[in-house]
C-alpha positions as MATLAB code, in Angstrom:
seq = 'XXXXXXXXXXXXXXXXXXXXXXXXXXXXXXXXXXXXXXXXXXXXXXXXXXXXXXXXXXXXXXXXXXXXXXXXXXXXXXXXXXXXXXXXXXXXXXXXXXXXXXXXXXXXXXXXXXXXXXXXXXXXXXXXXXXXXXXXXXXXXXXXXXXXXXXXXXXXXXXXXXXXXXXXXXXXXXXXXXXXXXXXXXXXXXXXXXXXXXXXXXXXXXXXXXXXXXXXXXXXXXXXXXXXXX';
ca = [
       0.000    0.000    0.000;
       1.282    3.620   -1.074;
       1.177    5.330    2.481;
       1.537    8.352    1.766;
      -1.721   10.771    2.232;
      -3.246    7.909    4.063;
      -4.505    7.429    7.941;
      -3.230    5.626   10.506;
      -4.195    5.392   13.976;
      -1.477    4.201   16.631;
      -2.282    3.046   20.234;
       0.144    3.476   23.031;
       1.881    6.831   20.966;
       3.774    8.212   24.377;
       6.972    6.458   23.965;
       8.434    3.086   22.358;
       7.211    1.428   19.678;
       4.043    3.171   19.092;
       6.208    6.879   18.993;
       9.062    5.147   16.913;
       6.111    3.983   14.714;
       4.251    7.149   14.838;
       7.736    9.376   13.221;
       8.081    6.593   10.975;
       4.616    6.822    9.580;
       4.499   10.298    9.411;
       7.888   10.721    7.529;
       6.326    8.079    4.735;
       3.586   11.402    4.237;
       1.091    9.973    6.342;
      -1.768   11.676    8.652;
      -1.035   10.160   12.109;
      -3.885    9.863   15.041;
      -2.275    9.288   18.159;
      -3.718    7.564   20.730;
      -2.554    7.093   24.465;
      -3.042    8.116   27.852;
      -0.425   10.872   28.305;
       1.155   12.478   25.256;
       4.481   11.901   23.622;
       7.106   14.310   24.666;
       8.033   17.894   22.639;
       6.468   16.063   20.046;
       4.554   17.838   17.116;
       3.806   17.635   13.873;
       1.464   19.175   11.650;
       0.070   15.892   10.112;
      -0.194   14.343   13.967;
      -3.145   14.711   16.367;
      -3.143   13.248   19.777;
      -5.725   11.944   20.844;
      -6.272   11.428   24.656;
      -7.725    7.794   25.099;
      -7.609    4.956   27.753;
      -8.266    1.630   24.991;
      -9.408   -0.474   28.229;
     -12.459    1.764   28.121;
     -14.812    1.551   25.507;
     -16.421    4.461   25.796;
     -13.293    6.158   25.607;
     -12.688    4.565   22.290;
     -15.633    5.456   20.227;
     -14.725    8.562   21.374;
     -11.506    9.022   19.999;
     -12.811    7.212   16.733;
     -15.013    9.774   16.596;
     -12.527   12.333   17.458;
      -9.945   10.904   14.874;
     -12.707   11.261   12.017;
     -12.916   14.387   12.586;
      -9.566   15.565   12.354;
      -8.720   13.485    9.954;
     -11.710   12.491    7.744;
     -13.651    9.573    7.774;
     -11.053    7.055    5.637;
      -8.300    5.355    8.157;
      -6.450    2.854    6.741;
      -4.196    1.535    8.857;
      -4.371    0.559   12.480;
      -1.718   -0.078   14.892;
      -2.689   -1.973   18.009;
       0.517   -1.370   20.087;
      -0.799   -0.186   23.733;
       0.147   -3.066   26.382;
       1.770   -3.716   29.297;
       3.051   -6.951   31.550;
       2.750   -7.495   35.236;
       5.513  -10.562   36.149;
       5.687  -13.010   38.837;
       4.477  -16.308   40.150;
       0.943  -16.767   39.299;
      -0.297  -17.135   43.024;
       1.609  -13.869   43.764;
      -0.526  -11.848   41.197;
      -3.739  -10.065   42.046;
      -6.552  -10.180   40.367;
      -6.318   -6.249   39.516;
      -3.060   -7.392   37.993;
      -4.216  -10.029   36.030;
      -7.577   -8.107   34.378;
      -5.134   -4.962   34.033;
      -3.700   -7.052   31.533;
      -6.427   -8.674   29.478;
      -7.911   -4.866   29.890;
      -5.479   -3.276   28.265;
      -3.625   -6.334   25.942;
      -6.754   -8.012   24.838;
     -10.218   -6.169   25.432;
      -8.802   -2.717   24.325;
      -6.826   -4.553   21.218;
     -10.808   -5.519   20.359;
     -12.476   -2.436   21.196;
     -10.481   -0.503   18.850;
      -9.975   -3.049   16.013;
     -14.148   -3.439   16.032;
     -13.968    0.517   16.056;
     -12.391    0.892   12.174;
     -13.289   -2.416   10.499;
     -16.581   -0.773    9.139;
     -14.742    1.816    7.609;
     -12.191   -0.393    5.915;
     -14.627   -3.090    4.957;
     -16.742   -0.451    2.987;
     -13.521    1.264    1.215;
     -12.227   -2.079    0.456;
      -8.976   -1.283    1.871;
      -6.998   -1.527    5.535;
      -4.093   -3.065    7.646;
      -4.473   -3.654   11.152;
      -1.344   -4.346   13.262;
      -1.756   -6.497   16.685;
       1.819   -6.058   18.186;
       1.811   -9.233   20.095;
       4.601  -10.980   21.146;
       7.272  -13.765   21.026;
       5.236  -14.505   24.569;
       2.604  -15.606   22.009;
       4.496  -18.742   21.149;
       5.422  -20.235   23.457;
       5.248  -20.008   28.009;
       7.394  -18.668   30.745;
       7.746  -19.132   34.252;
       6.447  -15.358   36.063;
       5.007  -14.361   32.605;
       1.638  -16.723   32.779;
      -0.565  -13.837   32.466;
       1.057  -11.732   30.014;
       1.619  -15.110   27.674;
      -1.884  -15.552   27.816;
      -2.717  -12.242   26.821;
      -0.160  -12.696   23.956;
      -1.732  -16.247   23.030;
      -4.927  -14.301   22.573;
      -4.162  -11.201   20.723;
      -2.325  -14.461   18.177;
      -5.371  -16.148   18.329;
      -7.418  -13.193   17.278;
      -5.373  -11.323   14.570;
      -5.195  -15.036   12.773;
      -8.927  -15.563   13.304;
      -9.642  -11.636   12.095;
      -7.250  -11.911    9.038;
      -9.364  -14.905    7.950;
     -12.540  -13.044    8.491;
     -11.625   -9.808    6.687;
      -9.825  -11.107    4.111;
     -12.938  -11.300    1.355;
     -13.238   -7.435    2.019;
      -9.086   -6.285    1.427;
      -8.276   -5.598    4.521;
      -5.320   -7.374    6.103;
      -4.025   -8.026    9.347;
      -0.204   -8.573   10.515;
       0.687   -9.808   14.202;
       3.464   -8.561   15.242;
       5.475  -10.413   17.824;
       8.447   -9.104   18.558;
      11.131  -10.500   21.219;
      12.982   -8.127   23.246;
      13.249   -4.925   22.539;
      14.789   -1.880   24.389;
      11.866    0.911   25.496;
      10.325    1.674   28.773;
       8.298   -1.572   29.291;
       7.927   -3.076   32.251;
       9.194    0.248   34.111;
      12.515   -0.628   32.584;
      14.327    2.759   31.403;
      16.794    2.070   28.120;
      20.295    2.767   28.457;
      22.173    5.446   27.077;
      24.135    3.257   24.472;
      21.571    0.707   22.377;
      21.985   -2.565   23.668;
      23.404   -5.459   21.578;
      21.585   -7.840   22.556;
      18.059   -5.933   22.428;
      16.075   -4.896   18.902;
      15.410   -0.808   18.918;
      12.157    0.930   19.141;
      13.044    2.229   15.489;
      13.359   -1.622   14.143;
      10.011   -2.932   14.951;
       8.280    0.474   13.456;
      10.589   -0.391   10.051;
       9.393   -3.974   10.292;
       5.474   -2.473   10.535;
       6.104   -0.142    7.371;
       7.582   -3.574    5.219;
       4.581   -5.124    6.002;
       1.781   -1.852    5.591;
       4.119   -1.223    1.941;
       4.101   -4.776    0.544;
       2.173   -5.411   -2.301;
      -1.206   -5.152   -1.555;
      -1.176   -8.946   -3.160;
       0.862   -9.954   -0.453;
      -0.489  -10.470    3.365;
       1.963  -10.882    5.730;
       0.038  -12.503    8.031;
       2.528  -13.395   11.150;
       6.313  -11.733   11.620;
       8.447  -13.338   14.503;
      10.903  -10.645   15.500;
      14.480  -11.641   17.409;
      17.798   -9.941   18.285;
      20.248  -11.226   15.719;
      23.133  -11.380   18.799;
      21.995  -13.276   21.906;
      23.189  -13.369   25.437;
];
C-alpha cells in the first residue's frame, strides 16, 4: 500500500514502539492519530493529532474514533494496536487487579479498537491492522503466565480476524516481537543501544515492510528476534 496521504491510527503513541512507529509513519507522508493516555514528549507535527484515550475503556474509544474522524476524515487505513503492558511473577503472587489490568489493556482494548475501524475499511475495500503481540505468544514462561496468555490471545485473534476480513481487502499482521529496548515493564533504556536488544526504530521499520508490501501480499505473522543473543 502507497502510504503516503493515508490514515493511521497508533495506540500506546507516548513512547516506544508506538512513537518510533508514529515518526516513521508520518515521515512516509502519512496523517497520524495518536492515541494514548499521556502524550508523547516535545512532540509535534502538523500531520499528527493526539488523541487522549484509555483503549481499556470503551467508551473512551468510540470517542476518539469519533474524534480521529474528525480531524482526519472519515477514511483510516491503517491501524496499529501497540498499547500493552506486563505485570511478572508467580501466578499465586498476582492479584486479580493485575491479572484483568492485563487482558484490559492487551486483549479487550486490542478488540475495542480493532471493532472501532473495520466498518470503515470493509466499505472502502482497503486496511491493515497491526496487533503487536509478542514472542510470549508462542510459546510459556515461568512469572510471565498472564502476560503469555494475553499474547496467546491477541495471536489467536489477529489469525482468526485476518481470515474473516480477508474477502473485504483488509489485512491483518501480528506482530510479535522479542525483546526490545523501550520503557516496558518500568525498565528505562540505556544510554548506548543494547546489543543484545532490537530498537524501538526496528520494529516500526518492520510495521512499514509489512503496511508497503504489495497489496497482493499479506503478511500474516512476523516473529521478531535480536540477531546477537546473550
Amino acid at each position: 500500500m502507497d502510504l503516503s496521504g493515508k490514515v493511521a491510527i497508533i495506540t500506546g503513541v507516548s513512547k516506544g514502539i508506538g512513537r518510533a512507529t508514529a515518526e516513521l509513519l508520518l515521515a512516509k507522508g502519512m496523517v497520524v492519530a495518536g492515541w494514548g493516555r499521556t502524550a508523547p514528549n516535545e512532540f509535534k507535527h502538523p500531520r499528527f493529532h493526539f488523541i487522549r484515550c484509555d483503549i481499556r475503556k470503551e467508551a473512551d474509544v468510540q470517542k476518539a474514533y469519533d474524534a480521529t474522524v474528525k480531524a482526519a476524515g472519515p477514511e483510516i487505513h491503517v491501524l496499529v494496536n501497540n498499547a500493552g503492558l506486563g505485570n511478572f511473577g508467580p501466578v499465586d503472587g498476582f492479584s486479580s487487579e493485575q491479572w484483568h489490568q492485563m487482558f484490559d489493556t492487551n486483549v479487550h482494548g486490542l478488540f475495542y479498537c480493532t471493532r472501532a475501524v473495520l466498518p470503515a475499511m470493509k466499505k472502502q475495500q482497503l486496511g491493515h491492522i497491526i496487533n503487536v503481540a509478542s514472542l510470549a505468544g508462542t510459546a510459556g514462561t515461568a512469572n510471565l503466565a498472564g502476560y503469555c496468555a494475553t499474547k496467546y490471545a491477541v495471536r489467536g485473534f489477529s489469525d482468526a480476524l485476518f481470515k474473516e476480513v480477508r474477502p473485504q481487502g483488509v489485512r491483518v499482521t501480528c506482530l510479535m516481537p522479542g525483546s526490545v529496548e523501550t520503557n516496558f515493564n518500568g525498565n528505562e533504556p540505556g544510554q548506548q543501544p543494547d546489543p543484545h536488544k532490537m530498537q524501538p526504530e526496528d520494529v516500526a521499520a518492520t510495521i512499514v515492510h509489512a503496511l508497503e508490501a504489495p497489496q497482493t501480499v499479506l503478511l500474516s505473522e512476523i516473529q521478531m528476534r535480536p540477531t546477537q543473543v546473550k
